[in-house]
Structures are given as structure tokens and as C-alpha cells.
PDB file of C-alpha atoms in Angstrom:
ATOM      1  CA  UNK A 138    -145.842 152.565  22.569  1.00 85.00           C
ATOM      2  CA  UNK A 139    -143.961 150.486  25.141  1.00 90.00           C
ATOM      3  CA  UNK A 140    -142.645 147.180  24.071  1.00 93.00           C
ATOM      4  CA  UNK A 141    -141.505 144.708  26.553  1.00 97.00           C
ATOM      5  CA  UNK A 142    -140.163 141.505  25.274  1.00 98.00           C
ATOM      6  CA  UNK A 143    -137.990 140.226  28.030  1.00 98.00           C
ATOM      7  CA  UNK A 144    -139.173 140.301  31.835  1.00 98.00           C
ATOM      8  CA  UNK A 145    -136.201 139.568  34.510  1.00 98.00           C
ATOM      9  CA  UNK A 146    -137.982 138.538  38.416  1.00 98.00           C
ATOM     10  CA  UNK A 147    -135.090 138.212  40.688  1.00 97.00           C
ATOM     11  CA  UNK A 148    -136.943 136.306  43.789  1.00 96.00           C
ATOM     12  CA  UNK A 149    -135.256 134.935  46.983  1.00 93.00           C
ATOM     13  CA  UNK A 150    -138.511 132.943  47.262  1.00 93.00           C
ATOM     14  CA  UNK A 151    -139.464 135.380  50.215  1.00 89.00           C
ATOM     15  CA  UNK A 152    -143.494 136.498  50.469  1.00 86.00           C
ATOM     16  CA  UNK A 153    -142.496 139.824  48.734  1.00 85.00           C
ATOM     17  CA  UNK A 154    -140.769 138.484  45.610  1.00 91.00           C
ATOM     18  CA  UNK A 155    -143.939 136.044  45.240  1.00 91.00           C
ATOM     19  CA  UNK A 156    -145.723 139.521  45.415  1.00 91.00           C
ATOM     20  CA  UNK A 157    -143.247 140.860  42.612  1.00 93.00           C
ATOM     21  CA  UNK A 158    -143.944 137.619  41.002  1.00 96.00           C
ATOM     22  CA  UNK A 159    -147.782 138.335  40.158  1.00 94.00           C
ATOM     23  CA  UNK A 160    -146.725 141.607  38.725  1.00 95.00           C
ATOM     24  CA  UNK A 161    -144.094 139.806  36.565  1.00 97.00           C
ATOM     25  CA  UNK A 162    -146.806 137.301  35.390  1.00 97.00           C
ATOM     26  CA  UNK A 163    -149.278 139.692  33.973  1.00 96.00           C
ATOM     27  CA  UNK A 164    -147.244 141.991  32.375  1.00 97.00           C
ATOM     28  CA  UNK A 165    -145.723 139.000  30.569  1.00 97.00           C
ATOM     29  CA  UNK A 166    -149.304 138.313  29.575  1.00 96.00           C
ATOM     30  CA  UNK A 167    -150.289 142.071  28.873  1.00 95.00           C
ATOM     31  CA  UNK A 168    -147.105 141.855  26.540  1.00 97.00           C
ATOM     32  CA  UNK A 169    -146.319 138.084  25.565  1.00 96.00           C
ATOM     33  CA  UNK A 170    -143.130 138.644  26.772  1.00 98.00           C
ATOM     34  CA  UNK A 171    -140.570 135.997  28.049  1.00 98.00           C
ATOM     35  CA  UNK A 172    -140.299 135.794  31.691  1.00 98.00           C
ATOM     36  CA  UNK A 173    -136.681 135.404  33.209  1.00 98.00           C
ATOM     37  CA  UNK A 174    -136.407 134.532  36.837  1.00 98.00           C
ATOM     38  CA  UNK A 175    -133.044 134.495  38.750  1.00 98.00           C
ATOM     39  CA  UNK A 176    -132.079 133.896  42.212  1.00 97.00           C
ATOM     40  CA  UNK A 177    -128.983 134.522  43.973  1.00 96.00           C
ATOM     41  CA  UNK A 178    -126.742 132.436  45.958  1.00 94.00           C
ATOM     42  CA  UNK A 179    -124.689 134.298  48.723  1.00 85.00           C
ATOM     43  CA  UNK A 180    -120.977 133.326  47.927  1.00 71.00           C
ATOM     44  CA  UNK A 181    -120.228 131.271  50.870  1.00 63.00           C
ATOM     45  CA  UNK A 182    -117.128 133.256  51.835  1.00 59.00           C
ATOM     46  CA  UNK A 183    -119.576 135.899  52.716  1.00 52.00           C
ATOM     47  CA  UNK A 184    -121.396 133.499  55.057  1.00 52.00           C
ATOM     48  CA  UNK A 185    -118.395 132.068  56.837  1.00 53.00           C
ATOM     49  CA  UNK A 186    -117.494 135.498  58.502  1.00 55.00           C
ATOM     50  CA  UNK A 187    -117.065 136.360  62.201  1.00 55.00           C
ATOM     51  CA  UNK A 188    -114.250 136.636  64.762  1.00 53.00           C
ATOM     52  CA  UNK A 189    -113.002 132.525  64.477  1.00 49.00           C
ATOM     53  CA  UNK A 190    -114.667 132.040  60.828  1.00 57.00           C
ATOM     54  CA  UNK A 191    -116.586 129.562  60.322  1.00 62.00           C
ATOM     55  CA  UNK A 192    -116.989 126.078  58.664  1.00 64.00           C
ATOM     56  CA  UNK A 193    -118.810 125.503  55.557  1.00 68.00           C
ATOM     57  CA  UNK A 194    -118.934 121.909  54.506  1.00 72.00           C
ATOM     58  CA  UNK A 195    -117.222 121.461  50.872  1.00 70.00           C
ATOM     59  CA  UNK A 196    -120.284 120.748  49.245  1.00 81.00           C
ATOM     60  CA  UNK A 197    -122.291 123.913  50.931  1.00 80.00           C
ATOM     61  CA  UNK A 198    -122.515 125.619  47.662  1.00 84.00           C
ATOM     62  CA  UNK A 199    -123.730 122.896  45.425  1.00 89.00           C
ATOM     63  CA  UNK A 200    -126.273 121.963  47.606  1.00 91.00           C
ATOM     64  CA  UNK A 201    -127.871 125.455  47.794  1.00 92.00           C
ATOM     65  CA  UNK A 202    -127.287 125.815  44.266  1.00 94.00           C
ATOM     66  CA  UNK A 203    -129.563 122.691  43.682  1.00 95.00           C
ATOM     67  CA  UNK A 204    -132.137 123.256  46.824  1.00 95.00           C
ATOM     68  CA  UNK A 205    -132.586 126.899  44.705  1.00 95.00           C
ATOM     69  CA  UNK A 206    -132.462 125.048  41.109  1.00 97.00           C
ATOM     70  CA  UNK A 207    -135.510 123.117  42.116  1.00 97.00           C
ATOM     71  CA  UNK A 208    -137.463 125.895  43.944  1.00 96.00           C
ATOM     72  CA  UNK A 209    -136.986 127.894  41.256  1.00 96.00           C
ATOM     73  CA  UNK A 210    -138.472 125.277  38.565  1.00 96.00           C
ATOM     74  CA  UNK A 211    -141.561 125.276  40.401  1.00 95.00           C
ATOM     75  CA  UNK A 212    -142.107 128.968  39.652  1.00 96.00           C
ATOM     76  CA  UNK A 213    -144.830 130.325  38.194  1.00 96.00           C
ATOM     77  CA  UNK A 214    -147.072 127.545  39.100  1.00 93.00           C
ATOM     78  CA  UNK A 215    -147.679 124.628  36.328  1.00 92.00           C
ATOM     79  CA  UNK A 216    -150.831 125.946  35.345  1.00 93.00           C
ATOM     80  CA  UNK A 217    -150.089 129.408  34.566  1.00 95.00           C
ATOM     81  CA  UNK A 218    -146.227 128.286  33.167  1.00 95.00           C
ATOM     82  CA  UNK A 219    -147.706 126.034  30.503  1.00 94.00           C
ATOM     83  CA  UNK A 220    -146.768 127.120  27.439  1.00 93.00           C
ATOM     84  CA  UNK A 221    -145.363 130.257  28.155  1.00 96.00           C
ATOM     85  CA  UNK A 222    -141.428 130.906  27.226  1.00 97.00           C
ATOM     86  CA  UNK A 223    -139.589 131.187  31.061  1.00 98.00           C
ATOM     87  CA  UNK A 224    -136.246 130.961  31.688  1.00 98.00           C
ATOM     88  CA  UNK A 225    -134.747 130.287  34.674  1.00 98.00           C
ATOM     89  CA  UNK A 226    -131.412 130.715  36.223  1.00 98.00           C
ATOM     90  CA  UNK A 227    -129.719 130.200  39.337  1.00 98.00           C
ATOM     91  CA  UNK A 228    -125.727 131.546  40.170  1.00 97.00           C
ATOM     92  CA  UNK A 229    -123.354 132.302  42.856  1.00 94.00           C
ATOM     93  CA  UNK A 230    -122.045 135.732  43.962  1.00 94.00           C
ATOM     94  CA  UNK A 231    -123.700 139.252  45.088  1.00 93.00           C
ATOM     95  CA  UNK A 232    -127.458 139.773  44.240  1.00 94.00           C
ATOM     96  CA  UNK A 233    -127.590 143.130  42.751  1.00 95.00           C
ATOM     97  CA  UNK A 234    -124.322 142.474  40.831  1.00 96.00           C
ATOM     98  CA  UNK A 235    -125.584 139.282  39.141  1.00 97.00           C
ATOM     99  CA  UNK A 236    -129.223 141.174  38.613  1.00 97.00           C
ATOM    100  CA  UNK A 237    -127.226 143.331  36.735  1.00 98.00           C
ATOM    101  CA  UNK A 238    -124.899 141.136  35.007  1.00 98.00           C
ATOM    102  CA  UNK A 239    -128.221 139.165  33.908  1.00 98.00           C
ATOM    103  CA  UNK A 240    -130.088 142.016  32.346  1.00 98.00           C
ATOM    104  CA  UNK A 241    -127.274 143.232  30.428  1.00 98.00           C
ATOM    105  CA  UNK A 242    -126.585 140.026  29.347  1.00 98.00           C
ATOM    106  CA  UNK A 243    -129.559 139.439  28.068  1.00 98.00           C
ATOM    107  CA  UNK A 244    -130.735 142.552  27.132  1.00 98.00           C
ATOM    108  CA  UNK A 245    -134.134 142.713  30.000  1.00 98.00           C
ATOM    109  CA  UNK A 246    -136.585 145.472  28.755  1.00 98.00           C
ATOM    110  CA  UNK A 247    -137.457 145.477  32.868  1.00 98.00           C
ATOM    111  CA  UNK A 248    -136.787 143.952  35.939  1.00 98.00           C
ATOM    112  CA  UNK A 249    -139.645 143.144  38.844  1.00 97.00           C
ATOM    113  CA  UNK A 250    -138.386 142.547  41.703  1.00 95.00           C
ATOM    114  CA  UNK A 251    -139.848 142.928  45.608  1.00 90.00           C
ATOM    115  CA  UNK A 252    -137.719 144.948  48.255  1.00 86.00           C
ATOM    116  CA  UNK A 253    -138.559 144.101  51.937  1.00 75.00           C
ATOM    117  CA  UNK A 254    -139.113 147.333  53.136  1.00 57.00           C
ATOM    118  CA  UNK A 255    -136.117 147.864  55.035  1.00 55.00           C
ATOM    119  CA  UNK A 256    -135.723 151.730  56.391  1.00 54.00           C
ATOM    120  CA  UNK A 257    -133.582 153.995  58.456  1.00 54.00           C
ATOM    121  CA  UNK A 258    -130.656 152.669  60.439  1.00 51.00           C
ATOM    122  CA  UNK A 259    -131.498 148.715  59.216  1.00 49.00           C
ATOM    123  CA  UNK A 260    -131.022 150.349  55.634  1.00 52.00           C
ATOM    124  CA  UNK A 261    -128.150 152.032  55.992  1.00 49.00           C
ATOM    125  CA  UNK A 262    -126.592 149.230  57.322  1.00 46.00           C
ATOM    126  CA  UNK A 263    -127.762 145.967  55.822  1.00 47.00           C
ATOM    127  CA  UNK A 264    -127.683 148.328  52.291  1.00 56.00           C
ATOM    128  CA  UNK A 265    -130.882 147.079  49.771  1.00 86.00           C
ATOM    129  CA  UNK A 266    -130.369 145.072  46.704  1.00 91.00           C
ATOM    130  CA  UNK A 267    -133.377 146.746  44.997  1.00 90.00           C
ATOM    131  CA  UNK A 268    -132.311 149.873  46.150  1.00 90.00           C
ATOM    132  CA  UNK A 269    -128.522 148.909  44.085  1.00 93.00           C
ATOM    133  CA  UNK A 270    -130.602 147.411  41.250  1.00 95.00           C
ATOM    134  CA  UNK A 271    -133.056 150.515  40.795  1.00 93.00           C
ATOM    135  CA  UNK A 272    -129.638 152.703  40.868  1.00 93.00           C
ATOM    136  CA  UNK A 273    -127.526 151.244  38.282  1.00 96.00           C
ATOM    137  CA  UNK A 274    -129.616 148.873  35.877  1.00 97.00           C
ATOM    138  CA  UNK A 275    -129.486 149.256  32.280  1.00 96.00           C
ATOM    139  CA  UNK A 276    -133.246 148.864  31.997  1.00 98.00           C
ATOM    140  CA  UNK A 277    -136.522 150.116  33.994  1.00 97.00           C
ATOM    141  CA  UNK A 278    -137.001 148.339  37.398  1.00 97.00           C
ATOM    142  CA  UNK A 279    -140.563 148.056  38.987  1.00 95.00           C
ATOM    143  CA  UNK A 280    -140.362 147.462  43.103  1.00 92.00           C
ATOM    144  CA  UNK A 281    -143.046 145.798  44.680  1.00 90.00           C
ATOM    145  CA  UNK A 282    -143.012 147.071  48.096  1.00 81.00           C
ATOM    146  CA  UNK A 283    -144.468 144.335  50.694  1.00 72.00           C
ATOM    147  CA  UNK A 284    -147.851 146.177  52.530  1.00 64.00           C
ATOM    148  CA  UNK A 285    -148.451 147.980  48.411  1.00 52.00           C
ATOM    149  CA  UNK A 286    -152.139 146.581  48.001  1.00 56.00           C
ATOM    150  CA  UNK A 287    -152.210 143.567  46.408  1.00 58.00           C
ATOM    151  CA  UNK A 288    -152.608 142.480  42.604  1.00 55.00           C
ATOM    152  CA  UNK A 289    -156.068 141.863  41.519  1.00 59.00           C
ATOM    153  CA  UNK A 290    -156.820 140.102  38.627  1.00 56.00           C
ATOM    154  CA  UNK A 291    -160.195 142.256  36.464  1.00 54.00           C
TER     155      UNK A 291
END
């Protein structure tokens, strides 16, 4: 019998991790599980790149920290939320090494997360998060690819 206790959604609030997010939400209820989301900041060294660099006011970070902090609260909607155990978490560095870091951490039974089906030469060169996630996790990772059919509710 499969047991899942702890559910990790990693969303950049894009239309395919609110797709991810549906699956999330009913296997938490199919298992009572605890629902973890997490999103990502992009350092912003890694933003400020190019030939002359670029500027990044001081308080870049913070503020995308916060925007994130309070887009992330909103998730799942109220209704569904209420009463339900969700934790939510918002950091700094490389998505698929603080997806990681997260589940092992705290020990995820499975990670949901949406990929935005990237393929041939934009894959090989932008890379895929999910793709590094689905490679090295400590844990079984469902994908939610964005034209799969949609989640229907019996």
C-alpha cells in the first residue's frame, strides 16, 4: 500500500504549475497528506548577466522574495486550504537545487510539479528543472505536462 504523508508542489505560478497544483490537491485529499509548496527565486547574480552587466537595485531580492511570499499564501484557494495542513516556503538560489534541498529536508514522499514542455534545441539549451528534479530526487516526482488532459474532479 502506498503511503504519502508529505506532498512538495514547486510552482513558479505559471498556467502549468497551477495544472500540477490540482494534482497536488487531490492526492493530498486521496491521502490526508500535508501539502508543501515552494517557489524559487533566481539568485540575482544570475539575472544581472550580459556583456556590460547589469544593475539590480539593492533591494531587488527582497522585493521578489515578498511579491512571491504573498502569491504563494494565496495558494490553494481559501476554500479548498481551510483546514488543511500547507506549508509554504519561498528561498533564493537554483530551482532544482532548492527542490531538492527541500524534499530531503523534509523528508517529501513526492513531488508534483509542471514542466513547460520545452523540447529539442530549446531543451538542450535552456536545460529543464523538472527534467533535473525527476533525475536526482530522493523521492517519486509526478510531471504534469501542459496540453496532458486536464484534471476532472468524479
Amino acid at each position: 500500500m502506498i503511503k504519502l504523508s508529505r506532498l512538495l508542489h514547486p510552482t513558479d505560478f505559471s498556467s502549468s504549475s497551477s495544472q500540477a497544483q490540482n494534482y497536488a490537491c487531490a492526492l493530498v485529499e486521496h491521502f490526508a497528506a500535508e501539502l508543501h509548496l515552494i517557489h524559487v527565486v533566481t539568485e540575482p547574480t544570475s539575472l544581472a548577466t550580459g556583456p556590460l552587466g547589469g544593475y539590480l537595485p539593492a533591494n531587488y531580492s527582497a522585493e521578489l522574495k515578498e511579491h512571491a511570499a504573498e502569491t504563494l499564501a494565496g495558494l490553494p484557494d481559501r476554500a479548498w486550504s481551510e483546514g488543511r495542513s500547507i506549508k509554504r516556503c519561498v528561498v533564493e538560489g537554483y530551482a532544482f537545487v532548492e527542490i531538492l534541498r527541500y524534499a530531503k529536508e523534509n523528508d517529501i514522499d513526492m513531488i508534483v510539479m509542471g514542466t513547460h514542455g520545452h523540447s529539442g534545441l530549446a531543451q538542450m539549451l535552456l536545460g529543464s528543472v523538472a527534467e533535473k528534479v525527476v533525475r536526482k530526487a530522493p523521492c517519486p516526482v509526478l510531471t504534469i505536462h501542459p496540453e496532458d488532459h486536464s484534471f476532472v474532479m468524479p
